[in-house]
Amino acid sequence: MEDENNIDYSVIFRESFCVAASDLANALSEPLKDIGVLYDAIMNTGSLDRPKTHVPFWRPNNKSTVDLESGVVSPPLFGKGQLLFVVRQANHTERARLESRGYRFASIDHVGSILARNMQVPAADLLMHVDRLRNYRRV
């Protein structure tokens, strides 16, 4: 009998990845084998602390905790995490098909700071990671 405290998280992680990859393939209406190549580096998220925000206590965000005496709202905790990326270069036809389904493409220069803030990572780290993703598929 396996010890309940001895959990093999690598199996759980691999199973979760397989489910996420399958969900992505279904969302893109693509066969699993065609969604892209798994990038061989993991990106750690949650490395930045989110600052506390002042908001009036009478309008609290229902997903945050509120200190009524100080009016300080603590945003929901995101925790640290890790991201894996699947890389694929879309040709013009694939891009048009994805756009017709509601997907949009943008330059990292336009969305990088927003993504970095939401992922809680330094913007420069995200930009370097995206450059490595771009070069990875070319090799």
C-alpha angles and dihedrals in degrees: 000000000000118000110251090221092054101076119169100224092181089069091048090048093050092048091049091049092051091050091048092048091050091049090050092050090050092048090051092042088233132130110259092244091059102051094090147268121305109244110233098227130073121223116217116217134193094051093132125069114235111232118236114253128219114229130157110272091230091065104046123167103248090221094056135070116247129207100208094196096056100026089231118145120203109210119232112282113253098183126202119301146163132238131206120199132212111208126208134155109224117212122218094270093049091047092052091049092051092046090051087057092054102266117135132204124214138172114259086234088067100043105022098095093048092048093046092050092049092045090046094232131124110271091230090056092051092049091051091048092051090049089053090049090051092050094043093066092049093059 
